[in-house]
Amino acid sequence: GALLVPVYSADSAIKNALDASLENVSRENVRIKEVIKSIDKRLYIDGIYEGPNLKEVIDVKKEKTGTTVTLDYKKEVPLFYNIGMYLDFKHEVVK
């Protein structure tokens, strides 16, 4: 269990950074480049240096009803020898 605490703590910071990056942006102005820049800055301030490659895991879909920003990634957690596990994380924010 203790091995997973840093992983879930980092994921919580990533989710909070995603939410904060969209707080002051109108849904018409959501741009993936700006979302990534905002998340990166917030994670740096929070001391999270080993997150997912945001360019590969963020998707922005604009529809008439709103804009959905999805952050979907896997995190590998080595356990011992050649044994590890993958954790899947997915966060969506609709604006």
Short mmCIF file of C-alpha atoms in Angstrom, two decimals, residues 14-94:
data_model
loop_
_atom_site.label_atom_id
_atom_site.label_comp_id
_atom_site.label_asym_id
_atom_site.label_seq_id
_atom_site.Cartn_x
_atom_site.Cartn_y
_atom_site.Cartn_z
CA ILE A 14 -2.53 16.32 -11.75
CA LYS A 15 -6.34 16.29 -11.43
CA ASN A 16 -6.29 19.51 -9.39
CA ALA A 17 -3.98 21.14 -11.95
CA LEU A 18 -6.34 20.11 -14.76
CA ASP A 19 -9.35 21.57 -12.92
CA ALA A 20 -7.49 24.80 -12.14
CA SER A 21 -6.25 25.19 -15.71
CA LEU A 22 -9.84 25.44 -16.93
CA GLU A 23 -11.30 27.60 -14.16
CA ASN A 24 -10.71 30.98 -15.79
CA VAL A 25 -11.04 30.00 -19.44
CA SER A 26 -14.25 30.31 -21.42
CA ARG A 27 -15.22 27.09 -23.19
CA GLU A 28 -14.71 28.74 -26.59
CA ASN A 29 -11.10 29.55 -25.68
CA VAL A 30 -9.97 26.14 -24.43
CA ARG A 31 -6.74 25.37 -26.30
CA ILE A 32 -4.78 22.21 -25.64
CA LYS A 33 -1.45 24.08 -25.71
CA GLU A 34 -2.60 26.51 -23.02
CA VAL A 35 -4.09 23.73 -20.87
CA ILE A 36 -0.79 21.81 -20.99
CA LYS A 37 1.21 24.94 -20.17
CA SER A 38 -1.01 25.71 -17.19
CA ILE A 39 -0.89 22.13 -15.86
CA ASP A 40 2.90 21.98 -16.25
CA LYS A 41 3.36 25.22 -14.29
CA ARG A 42 1.10 24.09 -11.48
CA LEU A 43 2.74 20.65 -11.23
CA TYR A 44 6.18 22.26 -11.10
CA ILE A 45 5.05 24.49 -8.24
CA ASP A 46 3.58 21.45 -6.46
CA GLY A 47 6.86 19.55 -6.85
CA ILE A 48 5.49 16.91 -9.22
CA TYR A 49 8.27 16.30 -11.73
CA GLU A 50 7.46 12.79 -12.98
CA GLY A 51 4.01 13.02 -14.46
CA PRO A 52 2.76 11.74 -17.80
CA ASN A 53 3.75 13.36 -21.08
CA LEU A 54 0.78 15.71 -21.27
CA LYS A 55 1.02 16.13 -25.05
CA GLU A 56 0.29 12.42 -25.39
CA VAL A 57 -2.46 12.02 -22.80
CA ILE A 58 -4.70 15.10 -23.12
CA ASP A 59 -7.56 15.34 -25.55
CA VAL A 60 -9.87 18.31 -26.13
CA LYS A 61 -13.25 17.77 -27.80
CA LYS A 62 -15.40 20.76 -28.63
CA GLU A 63 -19.11 20.23 -29.18
CA LYS A 64 -22.14 22.48 -29.22
CA THR A 65 -23.03 21.43 -25.68
CA GLY A 66 -19.58 22.13 -24.25
CA THR A 67 -15.90 21.34 -24.31
CA THR A 68 -14.56 18.15 -22.75
CA VAL A 69 -10.94 17.90 -21.71
CA THR A 70 -9.82 14.33 -21.02
CA LEU A 71 -6.59 13.31 -19.36
CA ASP A 72 -6.06 9.54 -19.69
CA TYR A 73 -2.79 7.85 -18.74
CA LYS A 74 -1.15 4.78 -17.23
CA LYS A 75 1.47 4.72 -14.51
CA GLU A 76 3.81 1.78 -14.03
CA VAL A 77 4.75 0.97 -10.46
CA PRO A 78 7.73 -1.40 -10.13
CA LEU A 79 7.30 -3.78 -7.20
CA PHE A 80 10.33 -6.10 -7.15
CA TYR A 81 12.56 -7.93 -9.62
CA ASN A 82 10.66 -8.05 -12.90
CA ILE A 83 7.23 -7.63 -11.32
CA GLY A 84 5.26 -4.43 -11.43
CA MET A 85 1.75 -3.16 -11.94
CA TYR A 86 0.01 -0.59 -14.06
CA LEU A 87 -2.50 1.88 -12.74
CA ASP A 88 -4.96 3.56 -15.11
CA PHE A 89 -6.06 7.13 -14.45
CA LYS A 90 -8.70 9.04 -16.38
CA HIS A 91 -10.03 12.50 -15.60
CA GLU A 92 -12.60 14.49 -17.55
CA VAL A 93 -13.59 18.09 -17.16
CA VAL A 94 -16.58 19.44 -19.06
#
